Amino acid sequence: MNDDSYKWKGIIAYLFSFVGGLIIYFTEDRNYTLKFHAMQSTVFGLTVAILKVLCKAIPFVGWIISELIGIIWIIFVVIGAVHAAQNKSYRFPIVGEIAEAAEKIIG
C-alpha cells in the first residue's frame, strides 16, 4: 500500500473519531504507527463523548464546559491527523498511554 493511503487512513481515523479509529485499527495490519493513531483516536473520541454527556448533566455551567471540550477535541483531532498523515508517532497526554495499553490487550 502506498504512503497516500496511509496518510488518508490516519486522517479518517481522527476525523471519524472512535468509529473511524476502530475501522482503521481492525483493517490495518502493516503499519504500526497507523494502528496506534487509530487506537488513540478511538480512545480519545470515546473519552470526549463520555465527558460531553456527563458535562451536559450539570445545570448551566455544564454546557459551557461541554463546548470547551468540543473545541479541545477539534484541536487534538487536527494535531493527531497531521501527525498520522506524516506517519509520525505522537501521543496525546494520558490518552496515548491508555491507547497503547488497549492495543497490547487487543493485539
Tab-separated table of C-alpha atoms in Angstrom:
chain	number	residue	atom	x	y	z
A	1	MET	CA	0.000	0.000	0.000
A	2	ASN	CA	1.357	3.437	-0.861
A	3	ASP	CA	2.027	6.303	1.525
A	4	ASP	CA	-1.017	8.258	0.337
A	5	SER	CA	-3.398	5.562	1.542
A	6	TYR	CA	-1.709	5.523	4.967
A	7	LYS	CA	-1.988	9.298	5.087
A	8	TRP	CA	-5.709	9.253	4.314
A	9	LYS	CA	-6.413	6.383	6.671
A	10	GLY	CA	-4.763	8.304	9.508
A	11	ILE	CA	-6.794	11.401	8.759
A	12	ILE	CA	-10.010	9.371	8.544
A	13	ALA	CA	-9.268	7.691	11.884
A	14	TYR	CA	-9.174	11.059	13.645
A	15	LEU	CA	-11.985	12.769	11.753
A	16	PHE	CA	-14.438	9.956	12.408
A	17	SER	CA	-13.280	9.578	15.987
A	18	PHE	CA	-13.910	6.250	17.704
A	19	VAL	CA	-15.856	4.663	14.820
A	20	GLY	CA	-13.268	5.591	12.196
A	21	GLY	CA	-10.474	4.617	14.545
A	22	LEU	CA	-11.935	1.166	15.154
A	23	ILE	CA	-12.463	0.521	11.451
A	24	ILE	CA	-8.903	1.554	10.586
A	25	TYR	CA	-7.457	-0.359	13.547
A	26	PHE	CA	-9.078	-3.657	12.613
A	27	THR	CA	-8.460	-3.328	8.861
A	28	GLU	CA	-4.813	-2.254	9.077
A	29	ASP	CA	-2.171	-4.900	9.642
A	30	ARG	CA	1.084	-3.499	8.252
A	31	ASN	CA	1.708	-0.048	9.676
A	32	TYR	CA	2.149	0.017	13.465
A	33	THR	CA	2.124	3.827	13.630
A	34	LEU	CA	-1.199	3.964	11.796
A	35	LYS	CA	-2.656	1.307	14.095
A	36	PHE	CA	-1.543	3.316	17.117
A	37	HIS	CA	-3.126	6.504	15.735
A	38	ALA	CA	-6.339	4.578	15.058
A	39	MET	CA	-6.464	3.246	18.627
A	40	GLN	CA	-5.597	6.652	20.058
A	41	SER	CA	-8.394	8.304	18.069
A	42	THR	CA	-10.796	5.613	19.293
A	43	VAL	CA	-9.897	6.114	22.960
A	44	PHE	CA	-9.848	9.904	22.629
A	45	GLY	CA	-13.171	10.073	20.783
A	46	LEU	CA	-14.880	7.807	23.288
A	47	THR	CA	-13.459	9.791	26.213
A	48	VAL	CA	-14.629	13.087	24.719
A	49	ALA	CA	-18.111	11.702	24.040
A	50	ILE	CA	-18.474	10.473	27.634
A	51	LEU	CA	-17.177	13.749	29.078
A	52	LYS	CA	-19.557	15.808	26.950
A	53	VAL	CA	-22.554	13.742	28.059
A	54	LEU	CA	-21.546	14.000	31.715
A	55	CYS	CA	-20.982	17.755	31.455
A	56	LYS	CA	-24.374	18.345	29.890
A	57	ALA	CA	-25.934	16.813	33.007
A	58	ILE	CA	-24.570	19.733	35.056
A	59	PRO	CA	-27.014	22.645	35.048
A	60	PHE	CA	-25.957	25.888	33.346
A	61	VAL	CA	-22.159	25.546	33.540
A	62	GLY	CA	-22.176	22.076	32.034
A	63	TRP	CA	-22.981	23.194	28.502
A	64	ILE	CA	-20.117	25.739	28.614
A	65	ILE	CA	-17.692	23.042	29.733
A	66	SER	CA	-19.080	20.715	27.064
A	67	GLU	CA	-18.429	23.308	24.357
A	68	LEU	CA	-14.882	23.853	25.629
A	69	ILE	CA	-14.313	20.103	25.440
A	70	GLY	CA	-15.554	20.232	21.846
A	71	ILE	CA	-13.005	22.928	20.997
A	72	ILE	CA	-10.233	20.914	22.635
A	73	TRP	CA	-11.398	17.874	20.625
A	74	ILE	CA	-11.049	19.824	17.358
A	75	ILE	CA	-7.532	20.978	18.271
A	76	PHE	CA	-6.391	17.449	19.128
A	77	VAL	CA	-8.030	15.993	16.005
A	78	VAL	CA	-6.029	18.397	13.854
A	79	ILE	CA	-2.795	17.641	15.729
A	80	GLY	CA	-3.380	13.883	15.536
A	81	ALA	CA	-4.405	13.937	11.874
A	82	VAL	CA	-1.321	15.935	10.893
A	83	HIS	CA	0.991	13.516	12.694
A	84	ALA	CA	-0.827	10.479	11.304
A	85	ALA	CA	-0.633	11.909	7.771
A	86	GLN	CA	3.122	12.300	8.214
A	87	ASN	CA	3.351	8.748	9.625
A	88	LYS	CA	4.891	10.154	12.804
A	89	SER	CA	4.101	8.811	16.226
A	90	TYR	CA	2.529	11.345	18.570
A	91	ARG	CA	0.951	10.514	21.901
A	92	PHE	CA	-1.753	12.624	23.427
A	93	PRO	CA	-1.276	13.213	27.149
A	94	ILE	CA	-2.838	10.385	29.189
A	95	VAL	CA	-4.903	9.080	26.251
A	96	GLY	CA	-1.769	7.919	24.401
A	97	GLU	CA	-0.779	5.662	27.287
A	98	ILE	CA	-4.290	4.246	27.536
A	99	ALA	CA	-4.347	3.633	23.774
A	100	GLU	CA	-1.020	1.803	23.932
A	101	ALA	CA	-2.263	-0.382	26.795
A	102	ALA	CA	-5.514	-1.112	24.942
A	103	GLU	CA	-3.547	-2.006	21.833
A	104	LYS	CA	-1.464	-4.519	23.798
A	105	ILE	CA	-4.615	-6.101	25.228
A	106	ILE	CA	-6.435	-6.305	21.899
A	107	GLY	CA	-3.363	-7.341	19.995
